[in-house]
XYZ file of N, CA and C in Angstrom:
555
model
N 142.275 86.350 113.750
C 141.317 88.052 113.878
C 139.912 87.376 113.064
N 139.038 88.447 113.155
C 137.885 88.044 113.267
C 136.941 88.028 111.943
N 135.710 87.014 111.484
C 135.616 87.427 110.553
C 134.929 88.310 109.933
N 135.146 89.099 108.424
C 134.308 90.452 108.919
C 134.190 90.187 107.002
N 132.860 91.139 106.525
C 132.518 90.692 105.416
C 134.254 91.672 104.237
N 134.539 90.573 102.786
C 134.861 91.322 101.780
C 134.262 91.650 100.588
N 134.991 92.453 99.593
C 133.724 93.037 98.200
C 134.261 92.298 97.743
N 134.031 90.885 96.907
C 134.703 90.454 95.259
C 134.186 91.165 94.307
N 134.894 91.705 92.975
C 134.733 92.707 91.948
C 134.560 90.988 90.696
N 133.327 91.666 90.439
C 132.888 90.117 89.210
C 132.651 90.627 87.835
N 132.684 90.126 87.177
C 132.747 90.838 85.659
C 130.923 90.792 86.090
N 129.437 92.018 85.337
C 128.145 91.520 85.531
C 127.724 90.632 85.153
N 127.042 89.891 85.567
C 126.233 88.539 85.037
C 126.824 87.695 85.578
N 128.118 87.412 86.362
C 128.728 86.410 86.598
C 128.528 85.896 88.228
N 128.332 87.158 88.966
C 127.848 86.792 90.115
C 127.490 85.527 90.552
N 126.393 85.147 90.755
C 125.716 84.006 90.385
C 126.705 82.639 90.409
N 127.158 82.614 88.609
C 128.082 81.701 88.701
C 129.547 81.101 89.629
N 129.963 82.515 90.213
C 130.858 82.600 90.882
C 130.618 82.311 92.296
N 129.635 82.722 92.749
C 129.269 82.268 94.026
C 129.044 80.596 93.795
N 128.317 80.176 93.068
C 128.451 78.757 92.952
C 129.946 78.021 92.788
N 131.094 78.670 92.020
C 132.164 77.970 92.123
C 132.682 78.249 93.698
N 132.745 79.493 93.733
C 133.012 79.266 95.393
C 132.456 78.332 96.675
N 131.329 77.840 96.546
C 131.142 77.236 97.172
C 131.365 75.829 96.537
N 131.108 75.789 95.461
C 131.668 74.095 94.911
C 133.417 74.061 95.234
N 134.001 75.095 95.225
C 135.700 74.856 96.213
C 135.623 74.861 97.517
N 134.450 75.263 97.962
C 134.399 74.928 99.687
C 134.389 73.699 99.897
N 133.524 73.000 99.487
C 133.134 71.422 98.754
C 133.919 70.646 98.946
N 134.798 70.926 97.914
C 136.181 70.139 96.871
C 137.217 69.985 97.934
N 137.674 71.456 99.249
C 138.321 70.806 100.273
C 139.036 72.475 99.270
N 139.098 73.231 98.265
C 140.216 73.333 97.263
C 140.623 74.931 98.652
N 139.002 74.968 98.619
C 139.315 76.593 99.598
C 138.756 76.025 101.241
N 139.212 76.678 102.114
C 139.187 76.070 103.886
C 137.790 76.829 103.958
N 136.569 75.961 104.431
C 135.820 76.523 105.039
C 135.636 76.748 106.358
N 136.830 77.173 107.032
C 137.494 78.041 108.547
C 138.017 79.124 108.004
N 138.105 79.883 106.817
C 138.776 80.524 106.639
C 137.135 81.534 105.661
N 136.520 80.965 104.362
C 135.581 81.557 103.996
C 134.235 80.880 104.566
N 133.703 82.185 105.225
C 132.613 81.225 106.249
C 130.845 81.670 105.362
N 131.108 82.679 104.141
C 129.649 82.438 103.539
C 129.698 83.335 102.114
N 129.017 83.115 101.250
C 129.293 83.782 100.306
C 127.475 84.491 99.999
N 127.725 85.659 99.509
C 126.294 85.889 98.880
C 126.358 86.894 97.867
N 125.324 86.579 96.801
C 125.300 87.792 95.889
C 123.998 89.087 96.599
N 124.656 90.060 96.931
C 123.601 90.989 97.328
C 122.170 91.217 96.314
N 120.904 90.804 96.786
C 119.647 91.459 96.456
C 118.576 91.509 96.942
N 118.036 92.247 96.476
C 116.985 92.680 97.251
C 116.051 92.122 96.197
N 114.289 92.831 97.547
C 112.543 92.348 96.815
C 112.632 93.291 96.628
N 111.827 92.658 94.885
C 111.365 94.409 94.449
C 109.359 94.004 94.154
N 108.758 95.121 95.268
C 107.573 94.408 94.879
C 107.050 95.432 93.868
N 106.436 94.639 92.548
C 105.905 96.149 91.052
C 104.854 96.039 91.411
N 104.098 97.344 91.254
C 102.354 96.952 90.818
C 102.439 97.571 89.542
N 101.570 96.487 88.771
C 101.469 96.857 87.753
C 99.729 96.450 87.073
N 99.176 97.572 86.610
C 97.428 96.922 86.378
C 96.926 96.405 87.203
N 97.347 96.658 88.622
C 96.705 96.317 89.754
C 97.023 94.835 89.957
N 98.286 94.318 89.874
C 98.583 93.248 89.925
C 100.320 93.147 90.551
N 100.683 92.351 91.302
C 101.278 92.636 92.680
C 102.528 91.769 92.175
N 103.654 91.691 91.934
C 104.488 90.524 91.446
C 105.853 91.221 91.616
N 106.594 90.055 92.552
C 107.738 89.682 93.582
C 108.858 89.147 92.877
N 109.564 90.045 92.370
C 111.274 89.958 92.125
C 112.095 89.510 92.916
N 113.536 89.350 92.795
C 114.327 89.894 93.212
C 115.823 90.225 92.474
N 116.226 91.565 92.188
C 117.575 91.701 91.560
C 118.253 92.270 92.602
N 119.283 92.279 91.524
C 120.331 92.180 92.426
C 120.633 94.466 92.881
N 121.384 93.887 93.823
C 121.627 95.895 93.710
C 122.412 96.155 93.817
N 123.418 95.697 93.681
C 124.978 95.889 93.393
C 125.704 95.034 92.574
N 125.037 95.384 90.892
C 125.720 93.861 90.111
C 127.441 94.371 89.482
N 128.089 93.160 89.786
C 129.249 93.000 88.912
C 129.737 92.594 91.189
N 129.842 92.927 92.049
C 129.896 92.534 93.653
C 129.625 91.063 94.081
N 130.120 90.634 94.929
C 129.663 90.097 95.621
C 129.668 89.712 97.172
N 129.352 89.538 98.362
C 129.885 89.698 99.178
C 130.432 88.475 100.375
N 132.122 88.066 100.869
C 131.991 87.249 100.640
C 133.140 87.376 102.629
N 132.333 86.317 103.725
C 132.854 86.234 104.685
C 133.902 85.103 105.081
N 135.404 86.186 105.738
C 136.264 85.396 105.859
C 136.793 86.069 106.888
N 137.735 85.489 108.062
C 138.022 85.095 108.720
C 139.801 85.016 108.250
N 139.971 86.059 107.945
C 141.273 86.177 107.104
C 142.249 86.082 108.225
N 143.827 85.026 107.810
C 145.194 84.563 108.790
C 145.393 85.594 108.382
N 146.579 85.838 109.637
C 147.819 86.956 108.941
C 148.793 86.505 107.732
N 148.840 85.374 108.474
C 149.767 83.943 107.504
C 149.005 83.737 106.388
N 149.419 83.577 105.412
C 148.875 82.196 104.133
C 147.863 83.270 104.012
N 147.020 84.520 103.667
C 145.987 85.110 103.257
C 146.222 85.220 101.858
N 147.515 84.757 101.178
C 147.697 85.144 100.062
C 147.157 83.794 99.397
N 147.161 83.289 99.568
C 146.571 81.687 98.815
C 145.609 82.019 98.815
N 144.785 82.094 99.568
C 142.804 82.044 99.833
C 142.585 83.198 98.797
N 143.758 84.606 98.443
C 143.037 85.461 98.054
C 143.752 85.042 96.187
N 144.403 84.446 96.352
C 144.747 84.154 94.793
C 143.966 83.150 94.271
N 143.096 82.328 95.248
C 142.956 81.048 94.499
C 140.892 81.774 94.451
N 140.894 82.997 94.551
C 139.250 83.473 94.892
C 139.850 84.418 93.100
N 140.937 85.126 92.968
C 140.932 86.324 92.188
C 140.966 85.267 90.727
N 141.281 84.123 91.141
C 141.905 83.393 90.144
C 140.388 82.645 88.880
N 139.585 82.687 89.842
C 137.856 81.877 89.517
C 137.847 83.247 87.575
N 137.100 82.179 87.318
C 136.729 83.123 86.097
C 135.577 84.562 86.399
N 135.812 85.180 85.936
C 134.953 86.404 86.147
C 134.940 87.731 87.569
N 136.044 86.988 88.172
C 136.576 87.989 89.167
C 137.347 88.390 89.130
N 137.454 90.168 89.512
C 138.126 90.636 89.125
C 139.132 91.041 90.211
N 138.921 91.186 91.301
C 140.070 91.144 92.483
C 138.819 91.627 93.730
N 139.694 92.445 94.734
C 139.190 92.910 95.750
C 139.154 94.183 95.965
N 137.441 94.701 96.080
C 137.632 95.955 95.901
C 138.271 96.839 96.884
N 138.797 98.128 96.204
C 139.730 99.074 97.092
C 141.708 98.791 97.217
N 141.961 97.294 96.844
C 143.448 96.508 97.399
C 143.294 96.082 95.391
N 145.161 96.233 94.973
C 145.941 96.003 94.153
C 145.668 94.094 94.791
N 146.237 93.191 93.475
C 146.316 92.195 93.978
C 147.688 91.914 94.927
N 148.467 91.783 95.392
C 149.437 92.227 95.767
C 149.162 92.533 97.416
N 148.472 93.538 97.301
C 147.811 93.684 98.822
C 146.658 92.959 99.540
N 146.658 93.088 100.576
C 145.666 91.564 102.182
C 144.668 92.947 101.788
N 143.245 92.409 101.059
C 142.467 92.380 101.180
C 141.991 93.614 102.501
N 140.995 94.382 101.931
C 140.735 95.011 103.272
C 138.948 95.086 103.188
N 138.591 94.950 104.699
C 136.919 94.217 104.906
C 136.285 95.436 104.520
N 135.168 95.602 104.596
C 134.143 96.982 104.537
C 133.191 96.931 106.322
N 133.705 98.191 106.598
C 132.644 98.469 107.610
C 132.163 97.135 108.362
N 131.185 97.190 110.023
C 130.178 96.201 110.559
C 129.000 97.298 109.478
N 129.174 98.195 109.899
C 127.797 99.330 109.380
C 127.156 98.636 108.341
N 128.608 99.177 107.220
C 127.960 98.869 105.663
C 127.405 97.128 105.625
N 128.069 96.453 106.203
C 128.177 95.129 105.978
C 127.034 94.414 106.591
N 126.230 94.907 108.059
C 124.918 95.576 108.733
C 124.331 96.158 107.176
N 124.240 97.231 107.328
C 123.071 97.706 106.179
C 122.549 96.462 105.071
N 123.932 96.127 104.667
C 123.632 95.449 103.377
C 122.888 94.215 103.155
N 123.298 93.656 104.481
C 122.252 92.385 104.862
C 121.513 92.724 105.537
N 121.074 93.839 105.770
C 119.608 94.043 106.096
C 118.795 94.087 105.279
N 119.533 95.042 103.881
C 118.665 95.166 102.500
C 118.248 94.211 102.655
N 119.335 92.905 102.279
C 118.862 91.615 101.451
C 117.988 90.545 102.077
N 117.950 90.737 103.017
C 116.771 90.438 104.405
C 117.301 89.133 104.912
N 119.479 89.260 105.141
C 119.960 88.048 106.155
C 119.803 88.585 107.396
N 120.357 89.856 108.063
C 119.818 90.373 109.232
C 118.398 90.393 110.363
N 117.857 89.312 111.294
C 116.747 90.262 111.097
C 116.553 91.575 111.090
N 115.352 91.753 111.690
C 114.982 93.011 111.955
C 114.025 93.647 111.034
N 114.138 94.754 110.394
C 113.237 95.342 109.106
C 113.604 95.084 108.031
N 112.622 94.401 107.009
C 113.673 94.114 106.147
C 113.056 94.758 105.207
N 114.355 95.644 104.382
C 113.766 96.813 102.774
C 112.971 95.885 101.368
N 112.042 96.280 101.777
C 111.333 96.288 100.437
C 111.100 97.140 100.011
N 111.603 97.215 98.199
C 111.657 98.378 96.989
C 110.148 97.649 96.027
N 109.209 98.954 96.304
C 107.625 98.752 95.736
C 108.460 99.544 94.524
N 107.936 99.531 93.202
C 108.523 100.000 92.201
C 106.798 100.235 91.721
N 106.659 101.428 91.041
C 105.354 101.554 90.329
C 105.824 102.429 89.327
N 104.112 102.890 88.650
C 104.021 103.913 87.447
C 104.076 104.862 87.886
N 103.731 105.231 88.983
C 102.878 106.231 88.683
C 103.595 107.965 89.178
N 102.835 108.767 88.620
C 103.303 109.851 88.270
C 102.769 111.199 89.080
N 102.817 111.824 89.151
C 102.383 112.977 90.005
C 101.154 113.761 88.701
N 99.943 113.708 89.493
C 98.987 114.137 87.842
C 98.130 112.998 87.871
N 98.437 111.771 87.665
C 97.835 110.458 87.199
C 97.301 109.991 88.745
N 95.396 109.863 87.439
C 94.689 109.461 88.101
C 94.440 108.082 88.518
N 94.358 108.086 89.973
C 94.629 106.689 91.350
C 93.274 105.710 91.491
N 92.899 104.545 91.353
C 91.987 103.942 92.741
C 92.537 103.518 93.537
N 92.147 103.700 94.563
C 92.762 103.462 96.060
C 91.928 102.169 96.095
N 92.549 100.919 96.333
C 92.142 99.468 96.430
C 91.906 98.498 97.451
N 92.626 99.228 98.597
C 93.238 98.920 99.545
C 93.189 99.708 100.766
N 92.766 99.797 102.451
C 93.203 100.958 103.410
C 91.749 101.706 103.475
N 91.308 102.160 104.263
C 90.890 102.756 104.908
C 90.035 103.695 103.839
N 90.828 104.348 102.780
C 89.922 104.760 101.354
C 90.299 104.087 100.077
N 89.572 102.243 100.849
C 89.238 101.488 99.256
C 88.141 102.654 98.872
N 88.336 102.356 97.259
C 87.020 102.600 96.233
C 86.931 104.211 95.829
N 87.952 104.867 97.207
C 87.934 106.384 96.683
C 88.711 106.158 95.107
N 88.834 107.615 94.425
C 89.460 107.700 93.165
C 89.563 109.031 93.549
N 90.977 109.533 92.589
C 91.996 111.057 93.037
C 92.728 111.189 91.921
N 93.586 112.559 92.266
C 95.421 112.353 91.131
C 95.992 112.391 92.405
N 97.146 112.091 91.602
C 98.606 112.292 92.998
C 99.199 113.241 92.610
N 99.096 113.943 94.247
C 99.752 115.015 94.287
C 101.111 115.217 94.078
N 101.541 114.018 95.208
C 102.889 113.853 95.609
C 103.141 112.055 95.347
N 104.544 112.221 95.430
C 104.977 110.771 95.381
C 106.189 110.641 96.001
N 106.494 109.684 97.307
C 107.550 109.868 97.685
C 107.836 108.072 97.638
N 108.683 108.486 96.951
C 109.312 107.088 96.594
C 110.243 106.260 97.427
N 111.325 106.975 98.390
C 111.841 106.699 99.286
C 110.614 106.053 100.495
N 109.767 106.515 100.916
C 109.291 105.887 101.539
C 107.582 105.017 101.174
N 107.431 105.092 99.863
C 106.608 103.800 98.897
C 105.162 104.539 99.816
N 105.593 105.910 99.381
C 104.121 106.990 99.667
C 103.545 107.554 98.710
N 102.022 107.865 98.544
C 101.447 108.651 97.984
C 100.440 109.995 98.445
N 100.376 110.755 98.345
C 99.430 111.851 98.756
C 98.403 111.900 96.928
N 97.067 111.512 97.801
C 96.454 111.490 96.482
C 95.223 112.249 96.972
N 94.694 112.774 95.934
C 94.001 114.165 96.379
C 92.048 113.396 96.000
N 91.496 113.302 97.083
C 90.010 112.455 96.556
C 89.521 113.641 97.355
N 87.416 113.125 96.817
C 86.486 113.824 97.403
C 86.076 113.420 98.411
N 86.555 113.460 99.082
C 85.331 113.418 100.240
C 84.202 114.289 100.676
N 83.486 114.001 101.246
C 82.023 115.024 101.310
C 81.630 116.639 100.242
N 82.251 116.189 99.337
C 82.479 116.953 98.417
C 83.073 117.943 98.368
N 84.612 117.553 99.146
C 85.244 118.856 99.219
C 86.768 117.580 98.567
N 87.783 118.435 98.106
C 89.139 117.497 97.732
C 89.952 117.531 99.668
N 90.591 116.173 99.294
C 90.793 116.159 100.766
C 92.487 115.102 100.125
N 93.293 115.484 100.457
C 94.744 115.239 100.337
C 94.700 113.396 101.289
N 95.010 113.033 100.879
C 95.243 111.106 101.771
C 96.577 110.840 101.620
N 97.815 109.804 102.775
C 98.526 109.016 101.919
C 98.149 107.810 102.351
N 98.854 107.133 101.422
C 98.610 105.804 100.839
C 99.615 104.917 100.349
N 99.803 103.682 100.421
C 101.110 103.324 100.257
C 100.954 102.635 98.721
N 102.746 102.920 97.816
C 101.953 102.487 96.140
C 101.299 101.166 96.024
N 100.589 100.991 97.151
C 100.972 99.250 96.939
C 99.233 99.074 97.049
N 98.794 100.911 97.344
C 97.704 99.556 96.851
C 97.010 101.483 96.589
N 97.428 101.272 95.300
C 96.639 101.947 94.071
C 96.728 101.573 92.759
N 96.132 101.918 91.846
C 96.310 101.219 90.431
C 95.971 102.021 90.269
N 96.201 102.560 88.259
C 95.597 103.432 87.786
C 94.614 103.732 87.368
N 93.305 104.197 87.302
C 92.076 104.439 86.537
C 92.074 104.486 85.374
């Protein structure tokens, strides 16, 4: 069988510990490295803009879940799966009972999750978090409209964009800027 990604459920907060435990078991030979090829805790990069300062941090976007890439054999899969389930904090595989063979996620779902974590080349998804609301007065700190100030008319969090109403030549003009290009005035 080909390699596929499986999702392991865990207690929230135990994800990193379980990942380290699986990696240690692979090194010790308790788990077969030809079956389990990779383990990841899905994290995304979050850029937070606060008081004009940009801070970057990594947050789990699927708390309580771990991605495990396996080439699960038809015969002998129970030994590998039961070893994984016995790790403290593991609840089992998503969508299956303990006596059933786990089902992998689709390749499209795996690709989407890996792009979000930045593990697949392509467009890495970076989430920008800001505390801007409609009506807030902001100063544009970067880009073509640097130095202009105005009120926020629209917030598009999905695209990390704002529409800011600025005064250009004495007229109110709506301009589109990125969330990381503004600070509250």
